[in-house]
Amino acid sequence: MDDLTSRALELQHAAHELMYLGMDGEPVYSDTFCRLNKEVLVKSDSLFSAQSSDVEEEANLCLALLRGYNATIYDDGDKEQKKQAVLDRIYPILEQLSASLFKVHLLTYTYGEVYEESLLQEAHFIVDGWGKREMTAEQMEVVKELKNIEENPYPFEEVVE
């Protein structure tokens, strides 16, 4: 595995750990929480300018960045601009990716940022294509994440005037 892919996977792992900190019933200590937040932000910022000519690797990198910037509470004032830049990179990638579990991951996290119905529909189309067979643990996890984002669109709010 090359350096960029391994760094992206490390970021995804750290972001996942931060997002689910304490969900296992273990206590959350402030020093651990702060350390993980800083680690995720530093890893995200260090990978932000990296790009790959390989579609799968670029998609993996974008997913890691989106997850990383979403997980951390820290913001040096440019986090929203960085997330938008990552989203701008994702759209052309989505068009090139084949229907797969990985694409559902990317669609799910992108939908969680922009709430575009077409992303949700495409994710459901791929999941529906898995049929009635028993899903793998990873498939069940992404379906659960998709359902969670779909049912709890925070911080997205539609203001009706």
CSV table of N, CA and C in Angstrom, one decimal:
chain,number,residue,atom,x,y,z
A,1,MET,N,0.9,-1.2,0.0
A,1,MET,CA,0.0,0.0,0.0
A,1,MET,C,0.9,1.2,0.0
A,2,ASP,N,0.6,2.2,-0.9
A,2,ASP,CA,1.5,3.4,-0.9
A,2,ASP,C,1.2,4.3,0.2
A,3,ASP,N,2.1,5.3,0.3
A,3,ASP,CA,2.1,6.2,1.4
A,3,ASP,C,0.8,7.0,1.5
A,4,LEU,N,0.3,7.5,0.4
A,4,LEU,CA,-0.9,8.3,0.4
A,4,LEU,C,-2.1,7.5,0.8
A,5,THR,N,-2.3,6.3,0.3
A,5,THR,CA,-3.4,5.5,0.7
A,5,THR,C,-3.3,5.2,2.2
A,6,SER,N,-2.1,4.8,2.7
A,6,SER,CA,-2.0,4.4,4.1
A,6,SER,C,-2.3,5.7,5.0
A,7,ARG,N,-1.9,6.8,4.6
A,7,ARG,CA,-2.1,8.1,5.4
A,7,ARG,C,-3.6,8.4,5.4
A,8,ALA,N,-4.3,8.2,4.2
A,8,ALA,CA,-5.7,8.4,4.2
A,8,ALA,C,-6.5,7.4,5.1
A,9,LEU,N,-6.0,6.1,5.1
A,9,LEU,CA,-6.7,5.1,5.9
A,9,LEU,C,-6.4,5.4,7.4
A,10,GLU,N,-5.3,5.9,7.7
A,10,GLU,CA,-5.0,6.3,9.1
A,10,GLU,C,-5.9,7.4,9.5
A,11,LEU,N,-6.1,8.4,8.7
A,11,LEU,CA,-7.0,9.5,9.0
A,11,LEU,C,-8.4,9.0,9.2
A,12,GLN,N,-8.9,8.1,8.3
A,12,GLN,CA,-10.2,7.6,8.4
A,12,GLN,C,-10.4,6.8,9.7
A,13,HIS,N,-9.4,6.1,10.1
A,13,HIS,CA,-9.4,5.3,11.4
A,13,HIS,C,-9.5,6.3,12.6
A,14,ALA,N,-8.7,7.3,12.6
A,14,ALA,CA,-8.6,8.3,13.7
A,14,ALA,C,-10.0,9.1,13.7
A,15,ALA,N,-10.5,9.4,12.6
A,15,ALA,CA,-11.8,10.2,12.5
A,15,ALA,C,-12.9,9.3,13.1
A,16,HIS,N,-12.9,8.0,12.7
A,16,HIS,CA,-13.9,7.1,13.2
A,16,HIS,C,-13.8,6.9,14.7
A,17,GLU,N,-12.6,6.8,15.2
A,17,GLU,CA,-12.3,6.7,16.6
A,17,GLU,C,-12.9,7.9,17.4
A,18,LEU,N,-12.6,9.1,16.8
A,18,LEU,CA,-13.1,10.3,17.4
A,18,LEU,C,-14.6,10.4,17.4
A,19,MET,N,-15.2,10.1,16.3
A,19,MET,CA,-16.7,10.2,16.1
A,19,MET,C,-17.4,9.2,17.1
A,20,TYR,N,-16.8,8.1,17.4
A,20,TYR,CA,-17.5,7.1,18.2
A,20,TYR,C,-16.8,7.0,19.6
A,21,LEU,N,-16.1,7.9,20.0
A,21,LEU,CA,-15.4,8.0,21.3
A,21,LEU,C,-16.5,7.9,22.4
A,22,GLY,N,-16.4,6.9,23.3
A,22,GLY,CA,-17.4,6.8,24.4
A,22,GLY,C,-18.6,6.0,24.0
A,23,MET,N,-18.8,5.7,22.8
A,23,MET,CA,-20.0,4.9,22.4
A,23,MET,C,-19.9,3.5,22.9
A,24,ASP,N,-18.8,3.0,23.3
A,24,ASP,CA,-18.6,1.6,23.7
A,24,ASP,C,-18.8,1.5,25.2
A,25,GLY,N,-19.3,2.6,25.8
A,25,GLY,CA,-19.5,2.6,27.3
A,25,GLY,C,-18.4,3.0,28.1
A,26,GLU,N,-17.2,3.1,27.5
A,26,GLU,CA,-16.0,3.6,28.2
A,26,GLU,C,-16.1,5.1,28.5
A,27,PRO,N,-15.5,5.5,29.6
A,27,PRO,CA,-15.5,7.0,29.9
A,27,PRO,C,-14.7,7.7,28.9
A,28,VAL,N,-15.1,9.0,28.6
A,28,VAL,CA,-14.3,9.9,27.7
A,28,VAL,C,-13.6,10.9,28.6
A,29,TYR,N,-12.3,10.8,28.5
A,29,TYR,CA,-11.4,11.7,29.2
A,29,TYR,C,-11.1,12.9,28.3
A,30,SER,N,-11.1,14.1,28.9
A,30,SER,CA,-10.9,15.3,28.2
A,30,SER,C,-9.5,15.4,27.5
A,31,ASP,N,-8.5,14.8,28.1
A,31,ASP,CA,-7.2,14.8,27.4
A,31,ASP,C,-7.2,13.9,26.2
A,32,THR,N,-7.9,12.8,26.3
A,32,THR,CA,-8.0,11.9,25.1
A,32,THR,C,-8.8,12.6,24.0
A,33,PHE,N,-9.9,13.2,24.4
A,33,PHE,CA,-10.7,13.9,23.4
A,33,PHE,C,-10.0,15.0,22.7
A,34,CYS,N,-9.3,15.8,23.5
A,34,CYS,CA,-8.5,16.9,22.9
A,34,CYS,C,-7.4,16.4,22.0
A,35,ARG,N,-6.7,15.4,22.5
A,35,ARG,CA,-5.6,14.8,21.7
A,35,ARG,C,-6.1,14.2,20.4
A,36,LEU,N,-7.2,13.5,20.4
A,36,LEU,CA,-7.7,12.9,19.2
A,36,LEU,C,-8.2,14.0,18.2
A,37,ASN,N,-8.9,15.1,18.7
A,37,ASN,CA,-9.3,16.2,17.9
A,37,ASN,C,-8.1,16.8,17.2
A,38,LYS,N,-7.1,17.1,17.9
A,38,LYS,CA,-5.9,17.7,17.4
A,38,LYS,C,-5.2,16.8,16.3
A,39,GLU,N,-5.1,15.5,16.6
A,39,GLU,CA,-4.5,14.5,15.7
A,39,GLU,C,-5.3,14.5,14.4
A,40,VAL,N,-6.6,14.4,14.5
A,40,VAL,CA,-7.4,14.4,13.3
A,40,VAL,C,-7.3,15.6,12.5
A,41,LEU,N,-7.3,16.8,13.1
A,41,LEU,CA,-7.2,18.0,12.4
A,41,LEU,C,-5.8,18.1,11.7
A,42,VAL,N,-4.8,17.8,12.4
A,42,VAL,CA,-3.4,17.8,11.8
A,42,VAL,C,-3.3,16.9,10.7
A,43,LYS,N,-3.8,15.7,10.8
A,43,LYS,CA,-3.8,14.7,9.7
A,43,LYS,C,-4.6,15.2,8.5
A,44,SER,N,-5.7,15.8,8.8
A,44,SER,CA,-6.6,16.3,7.7
A,44,SER,C,-5.8,17.4,7.0
A,45,ASP,N,-5.3,18.3,7.7
A,45,ASP,CA,-4.6,19.5,7.1
A,45,ASP,C,-3.4,19.0,6.3
A,46,SER,N,-2.7,18.0,6.8
A,46,SER,CA,-1.5,17.5,6.1
A,46,SER,C,-1.8,16.8,4.8
A,47,LEU,N,-3.0,16.3,4.7
A,47,LEU,CA,-3.4,15.6,3.5
A,47,LEU,C,-4.2,16.4,2.5
A,48,PHE,N,-4.6,17.6,3.0
A,48,PHE,CA,-5.5,18.4,2.2
A,48,PHE,C,-5.0,18.8,0.8
A,49,SER,N,-3.8,19.1,0.7
A,49,SER,CA,-3.2,19.5,-0.6
A,49,SER,C,-2.8,18.3,-1.5
A,50,ALA,N,-2.8,17.1,-0.9
A,50,ALA,CA,-2.5,15.9,-1.6
A,50,ALA,C,-3.5,15.5,-2.6
A,51,GLN,N,-3.1,15.0,-3.8
A,51,GLN,CA,-4.1,14.6,-4.8
A,51,GLN,C,-3.5,13.3,-5.5
A,52,SER,N,-4.3,12.5,-6.1
A,52,SER,CA,-3.9,11.3,-6.8
A,52,SER,C,-4.5,11.3,-8.1
A,53,SER,N,-3.8,10.8,-9.1
A,53,SER,CA,-4.3,10.6,-10.4
A,53,SER,C,-5.2,9.3,-10.5
A,54,ASP,N,-5.0,8.4,-9.6
A,54,ASP,CA,-5.8,7.2,-9.5
A,54,ASP,C,-7.2,7.5,-8.9
A,55,VAL,N,-8.3,7.2,-9.6
A,55,VAL,CA,-9.6,7.6,-9.1
A,55,VAL,C,-9.9,7.0,-7.8
A,56,GLU,N,-9.6,5.7,-7.6
A,56,GLU,CA,-9.9,5.0,-6.3
A,56,GLU,C,-9.2,5.7,-5.1
A,57,GLU,N,-7.9,5.9,-5.4
A,57,GLU,CA,-7.1,6.5,-4.3
A,57,GLU,C,-7.5,8.0,-4.0
A,58,GLU,N,-7.9,8.7,-5.1
A,58,GLU,CA,-8.4,10.1,-4.8
A,58,GLU,C,-9.7,10.0,-4.1
A,59,ALA,N,-10.6,9.1,-4.4
A,59,ALA,CA,-11.9,8.9,-3.7
A,59,ALA,C,-11.6,8.6,-2.2
A,60,ASN,N,-10.7,7.7,-2.0
A,60,ASN,CA,-10.3,7.3,-0.6
A,60,ASN,C,-9.8,8.5,0.1
A,61,LEU,N,-9.0,9.3,-0.5
A,61,LEU,CA,-8.4,10.5,0.1
A,61,LEU,C,-9.5,11.5,0.4
A,62,CYS,N,-10.4,11.7,-0.5
A,62,CYS,CA,-11.5,12.7,-0.3
A,62,CYS,C,-12.4,12.2,0.8
A,63,LEU,N,-12.7,10.9,0.9
A,63,LEU,CA,-13.5,10.4,2.0
A,63,LEU,C,-12.8,10.6,3.3
A,64,ALA,N,-11.6,10.4,3.4
A,64,ALA,CA,-10.8,10.6,4.6
A,64,ALA,C,-10.9,12.0,5.0
A,65,LEU,N,-10.7,12.9,4.1
A,65,LEU,CA,-10.7,14.4,4.4
A,65,LEU,C,-12.1,14.8,4.9
A,66,LEU,N,-13.1,14.3,4.2
A,66,LEU,CA,-14.5,14.7,4.7
A,66,LEU,C,-14.8,14.2,6.0
A,67,ARG,N,-14.4,12.9,6.3
A,67,ARG,CA,-14.6,12.3,7.6
A,67,ARG,C,-13.8,13.0,8.7
A,68,GLY,N,-12.5,13.4,8.3
A,68,GLY,CA,-11.7,14.0,9.3
A,68,GLY,C,-12.2,15.4,9.7
A,69,TYR,N,-12.5,16.2,8.7
A,69,TYR,CA,-13.0,17.6,9.0
A,69,TYR,C,-14.4,17.5,9.7
A,70,ASN,N,-15.2,16.5,9.4
A,70,ASN,CA,-16.4,16.4,10.1
A,70,ASN,C,-16.3,16.0,11.6
A,71,ALA,N,-15.3,15.2,11.8
A,71,ALA,CA,-15.1,14.6,13.2
A,71,ALA,C,-14.6,15.6,14.2
A,72,THR,N,-13.7,16.5,13.8
A,72,THR,CA,-13.0,17.4,14.7
A,72,THR,C,-13.8,18.6,15.1
A,73,ILE,N,-13.7,19.0,16.3
A,73,ILE,CA,-14.4,20.3,16.8
A,73,ILE,C,-13.5,21.5,16.5
A,74,TYR,N,-12.3,21.3,16.2
A,74,TYR,CA,-11.4,22.4,16.0
A,74,TYR,C,-11.5,23.0,14.6
A,75,ASP,N,-11.3,24.3,14.5
A,75,ASP,CA,-11.4,25.0,13.2
A,75,ASP,C,-10.4,26.2,13.3
A,76,ASP,N,-9.5,26.2,12.3
A,76,ASP,CA,-8.6,27.3,12.3
A,76,ASP,C,-9.1,28.5,11.4
A,77,GLY,N,-10.5,28.4,11.2
A,77,GLY,CA,-11.1,29.5,10.5
A,77,GLY,C,-11.4,29.1,9.0
A,78,ASP,N,-10.8,28.0,8.5
A,78,ASP,CA,-11.0,27.7,7.1
A,78,ASP,C,-11.5,26.3,6.9
A,79,LYS,N,-12.0,25.7,7.9
A,79,LYS,CA,-12.5,24.3,7.8
A,79,LYS,C,-13.7,24.2,6.8
A,80,GLU,N,-14.6,25.1,6.8
A,80,GLU,CA,-15.7,25.0,5.9
A,80,GLU,C,-15.3,25.2,4.4
A,81,GLN,N,-14.3,26.1,4.2
A,81,GLN,CA,-13.8,26.2,2.8
A,81,GLN,C,-13.0,25.0,2.4
A,82,LYS,N,-12.3,24.3,3.3
A,82,LYS,CA,-11.7,23.1,3.0
A,82,LYS,C,-12.7,22.0,2.7
A,83,LYS,N,-13.7,21.9,3.5
A,83,LYS,CA,-14.7,20.9,3.2
A,83,LYS,C,-15.4,21.1,1.8
A,84,GLN,N,-15.6,22.4,1.5
A,84,GLN,CA,-16.2,22.7,0.2
A,84,GLN,C,-15.2,22.3,-0.9
A,85,ALA,N,-14.0,22.6,-0.8
A,85,ALA,CA,-13.0,22.2,-1.8
A,85,ALA,C,-13.0,20.6,-2.0
A,86,VAL,N,-13.1,19.9,-0.9
A,86,VAL,CA,-13.1,18.4,-0.9
A,86,VAL,C,-14.4,18.0,-1.7
A,87,LEU,N,-15.5,18.6,-1.4
A,87,LEU,CA,-16.8,18.3,-2.0
A,87,LEU,C,-16.6,18.6,-3.5
A,88,ASP,N,-16.0,19.7,-3.9
A,88,ASP,CA,-15.8,20.0,-5.3
A,88,ASP,C,-15.0,18.9,-6.0
A,89,ARG,N,-14.0,18.3,-5.3
A,89,ARG,CA,-13.2,17.2,-5.8
A,89,ARG,C,-14.0,15.9,-5.9
A,90,ILE,N,-15.0,15.7,-5.1
A,90,ILE,CA,-15.7,14.5,-5.0
A,90,ILE,C,-16.7,14.3,-6.2
A,91,TYR,N,-17.3,15.3,-6.6
A,91,TYR,CA,-18.4,15.1,-7.7
A,91,TYR,C,-17.8,14.5,-8.9
A,92,PRO,N,-16.7,14.9,-9.5
A,92,PRO,CA,-16.2,14.3,-10.7
A,92,PRO,C,-15.8,12.8,-10.4
A,93,ILE,N,-15.3,12.5,-9.2
A,93,ILE,CA,-14.9,11.2,-8.8
A,93,ILE,C,-16.1,10.3,-8.8
A,94,LEU,N,-17.2,10.7,-8.2
A,94,LEU,CA,-18.4,9.9,-8.1
A,94,LEU,C,-18.9,9.5,-9.5
A,95,GLU,N,-18.7,10.3,-10.5
A,95,GLU,CA,-19.2,9.9,-11.8
A,95,GLU,C,-18.3,8.8,-12.4
A,96,GLN,N,-17.1,8.7,-11.9
A,96,GLN,CA,-16.1,7.7,-12.4
A,96,GLN,C,-16.1,6.4,-11.7
A,97,LEU,N,-16.6,6.4,-10.4
A,97,LEU,CA,-16.6,5.2,-9.6
A,97,LEU,C,-17.7,4.2,-10.0
A,98,SER,N,-17.4,2.9,-10.0
A,98,SER,CA,-18.5,1.9,-10.3
A,98,SER,C,-19.3,1.8,-9.0
A,99,ALA,N,-20.5,1.2,-9.2
A,99,ALA,CA,-21.4,0.9,-8.1
A,99,ALA,C,-20.7,-0.1,-7.1
A,100,SER,N,-20.4,0.4,-5.9
A,100,SER,CA,-19.7,-0.5,-5.0
A,100,SER,C,-20.0,0.0,-3.5
A,101,LEU,N,-19.5,-0.8,-2.6
A,101,LEU,CA,-19.6,-0.5,-1.2
A,101,LEU,C,-18.9,0.8,-0.9
A,102,PHE,N,-17.7,1.0,-1.5
A,102,PHE,CA,-16.9,2.2,-1.3
A,102,PHE,C,-17.7,3.4,-1.8
A,103,LYS,N,-18.3,3.3,-3.0
A,103,LYS,CA,-19.1,4.4,-3.5
A,103,LYS,C,-20.2,4.8,-2.6
A,104,VAL,N,-20.9,3.8,-2.0
A,104,VAL,CA,-21.9,4.1,-1.0
A,104,VAL,C,-21.4,4.9,0.1
A,105,HIS,N,-20.2,4.5,0.6
A,105,HIS,CA,-19.5,5.3,1.7
A,105,HIS,C,-19.4,6.8,1.3
A,106,LEU,N,-18.8,7.0,0.1
A,106,LEU,CA,-18.6,8.3,-0.4
A,106,LEU,C,-19.9,9.1,-0.6
A,107,LEU,N,-20.9,8.4,-1.2
A,107,LEU,CA,-22.2,9.0,-1.4
A,107,LEU,C,-22.8,9.4,0.0
A,108,THR,N,-22.7,8.5,0.9
A,108,THR,CA,-23.3,8.8,2.3
A,108,THR,C,-22.7,10.0,2.9
A,109,TYR,N,-21.4,10.1,2.9
A,109,TYR,CA,-20.7,11.2,3.6
A,109,TYR,C,-20.9,12.5,2.8
A,110,THR,N,-21.0,12.4,1.5
A,110,THR,CA,-21.3,13.6,0.7
A,110,THR,C,-22.7,14.1,0.9
A,111,TYR,N,-23.6,13.1,0.9
A,111,TYR,CA,-25.0,13.5,1.2
A,111,TYR,C,-25.2,14.2,2.6
A,112,GLY,N,-24.4,13.7,3.5
A,112,GLY,CA,-24.4,14.3,4.9
A,112,GLY,C,-24.0,15.7,4.9
A,113,GLU,N,-23.3,16.1,3.9
A,113,GLU,CA,-22.8,17.5,3.8
A,113,GLU,C,-23.8,18.4,3.0
A,114,VAL,N,-24.3,17.9,1.9
A,114,VAL,CA,-25.0,18.7,1.0
A,114,VAL,C,-26.5,18.4,0.9
A,115,TYR,N,-26.9,17.2,1.3
A,115,TYR,CA,-28.3,16.8,1.3
A,115,TYR,C,-29.0,16.9,0.0
A,116,GLU,N,-28.2,16.5,-1.0
A,116,GLU,CA,-28.8,16.4,-2.4
A,116,GLU,C,-29.5,15.1,-2.6
A,117,GLU,N,-30.7,15.1,-2.9
A,117,GLU,CA,-31.6,13.9,-3.0
A,117,GLU,C,-31.0,12.9,-4.0
A,118,SER,N,-30.4,13.4,-5.1
A,118,SER,CA,-29.8,12.4,-6.1
A,118,SER,C,-28.7,11.6,-5.5
A,119,LEU,N,-27.9,12.1,-4.5
A,119,LEU,CA,-26.9,11.3,-3.9
A,119,LEU,C,-27.5,10.2,-3.0
A,120,LEU,N,-28.6,10.5,-2.3
A,120,LEU,CA,-29.3,9.6,-1.5
A,120,LEU,C,-29.9,8.5,-2.4
A,121,GLN,N,-30.5,8.9,-3.5
A,121,GLN,CA,-31.2,7.9,-4.4
A,121,GLN,C,-30.1,7.0,-5.0
A,122,GLU,N,-29.0,7.5,-5.4
A,122,GLU,CA,-27.9,6.6,-5.9
A,122,GLU,C,-27.4,5.6,-4.9
A,123,ALA,N,-27.2,6.1,-3.7
A,123,ALA,CA,-26.8,5.2,-2.6
A,123,ALA,C,-27.8,4.1,-2.4
A,124,HIS,N,-29.1,4.4,-2.3
A,124,HIS,CA,-30.1,3.4,-2.1
A,124,HIS,C,-30.2,2.5,-3.3
A,125,PHE,N,-30.0,3.0,-4.5
A,125,PHE,CA,-30.0,2.1,-5.7
A,125,PHE,C,-28.9,1.1,-5.6
A,126,ILE,N,-27.7,1.5,-5.2
A,126,ILE,CA,-26.6,0.5,-5.0
A,126,ILE,C,-26.9,-0.5,-3.9
A,127,VAL,N,-27.4,0.0,-2.8
A,127,VAL,CA,-27.7,-0.9,-1.7
A,127,VAL,C,-28.8,-1.9,-2.1
A,128,ASP,N,-29.9,-1.4,-2.8
A,128,ASP,CA,-30.9,-2.3,-3.2
A,128,ASP,C,-30.4,-3.3,-4.2
A,129,GLY,N,-29.4,-3.0,-4.9
A,129,GLY,CA,-28.8,-4.0,-5.8
A,129,GLY,C,-28.1,-5.1,-5.1
A,130,TRP,N,-27.8,-5.0,-3.9
A,130,TRP,CA,-27.2,-6.1,-3.1
A,130,TRP,C,-28.2,-7.2,-2.9
A,131,GLY,N,-29.4,-6.9,-3.1
A,131,GLY,CA,-30.4,-8.0,-3.0
A,131,GLY,C,-30.7,-8.5,-1.6
A,132,LYS,N,-31.3,-9.6,-1.6
A,132,LYS,CA,-31.8,-10.2,-0.3
A,132,LYS,C,-30.7,-11.0,0.4
A,133,ARG,N,-29.5,-11.2,-0.2
A,133,ARG,CA,-28.5,-12.0,0.4
A,133,ARG,C,-28.0,-11.3,1.7
A,134,GLU,N,-27.4,-12.0,2.6
A,134,GLU,CA,-27.0,-11.5,3.9
A,134,GLU,C,-25.8,-10.5,3.6
A,135,MET,N,-26.0,-9.4,4.3
A,135,MET,CA,-25.0,-8.3,4.1
A,135,MET,C,-23.7,-8.6,5.0
A,136,THR,N,-22.6,-8.1,4.5
A,136,THR,CA,-21.4,-8.2,5.3
A,136,THR,C,-21.5,-7.1,6.5
A,137,ALA,N,-20.6,-7.2,7.4
A,137,ALA,CA,-20.6,-6.3,8.5
A,137,ALA,C,-20.3,-4.9,8.0
A,138,GLU,N,-19.5,-4.7,7.0
A,138,GLU,CA,-19.2,-3.4,6.4
A,138,GLU,C,-20.4,-2.8,5.7
A,139,GLN,N,-21.1,-3.7,5.0
A,139,GLN,CA,-22.3,-3.3,4.3
A,139,GLN,C,-23.4,-2.8,5.3
A,140,MET,N,-23.5,-3.6,6.4
A,140,MET,CA,-24.5,-3.2,7.4
A,140,MET,C,-24.1,-1.9,8.1
A,141,GLU,N,-22.8,-1.7,8.3
A,141,GLU,CA,-22.4,-0.4,8.9
A,141,GLU,C,-22.7,0.8,8.0
A,142,VAL,N,-22.4,0.7,6.7
A,142,VAL,CA,-22.7,1.8,5.8
A,142,VAL,C,-24.2,2.1,5.7
A,143,VAL,N,-25.0,1.0,5.7
A,143,VAL,CA,-26.5,1.2,5.6
A,143,VAL,C,-26.9,1.9,6.9
A,144,LYS,N,-26.4,1.5,8.0
A,144,LYS,CA,-26.8,2.1,9.3
A,144,LYS,C,-26.4,3.6,9.3
A,145,GLU,N,-25.2,3.9,8.8
A,145,GLU,CA,-24.7,5.3,8.7
A,145,GLU,C,-25.6,6.1,7.8
A,146,LEU,N,-25.9,5.5,6.6
A,146,LEU,CA,-26.8,6.2,5.7
A,146,LEU,C,-28.2,6.5,6.3
A,147,LYS,N,-28.7,5.5,7.0
A,147,LYS,CA,-30.0,5.7,7.6
A,147,LYS,C,-29.9,6.8,8.7
A,148,ASN,N,-28.9,6.8,9.5
A,148,ASN,CA,-28.7,7.8,10.5
A,148,ASN,C,-28.6,9.2,9.9
A,149,ILE,N,-27.9,9.4,8.9
A,149,ILE,CA,-27.8,10.7,8.3
A,149,ILE,C,-29.1,11.1,7.7
A,150,GLU,N,-29.8,10.1,7.1
A,150,GLU,CA,-31.1,10.4,6.4
A,150,GLU,C,-32.1,10.8,7.5
A,151,GLU,N,-32.1,10.1,8.6
A,151,GLU,CA,-33.1,10.4,9.6
A,151,GLU,C,-32.8,11.6,10.6
A,152,ASN,N,-31.5,11.9,10.6
A,152,ASN,CA,-31.0,13.0,11.5
A,152,ASN,C,-30.2,14.0,10.7
A,153,PRO,N,-30.8,14.9,10.0
A,153,PRO,CA,-30.1,15.7,9.1
A,153,PRO,C,-29.4,16.9,9.8
A,154,TYR,N,-29.1,16.8,11.1
A,154,TYR,CA,-28.4,17.9,11.8
A,154,TYR,C,-27.0,18.0,11.2
A,155,PRO,N,-26.4,19.1,11.0
A,155,PRO,CA,-26.9,20.4,11.3
A,155,PRO,C,-27.7,21.1,10.2
A,156,PHE,N,-28.1,20.3,9.2
A,156,PHE,CA,-28.9,20.9,8.1
A,156,PHE,C,-30.3,21.2,8.6
A,157,GLU,N,-30.6,22.5,8.4
A,157,GLU,CA,-32.0,22.9,8.7
A,157,GLU,C,-32.5,23.7,7.6
A,158,GLU,N,-33.8,23.4,7.3
A,158,GLU,CA,-34.4,24.2,6.2
A,158,GLU,C,-35.2,25.3,6.9
A,159,VAL,N,-34.9,26.5,6.5
A,159,VAL,CA,-35.6,27.7,7.1
A,159,VAL,C,-36.8,28.0,6.2
A,160,VAL,N,-38.0,28.0,6.8
A,160,VAL,CA,-39.2,28.4,6.1
A,160,VAL,C,-39.6,29.8,6.5
A,161,GLU,N,-39.7,30.7,5.5
A,161,GLU,CA,-40.1,32.0,5.9
A,161,GLU,C,-41.5,32.3,5.6
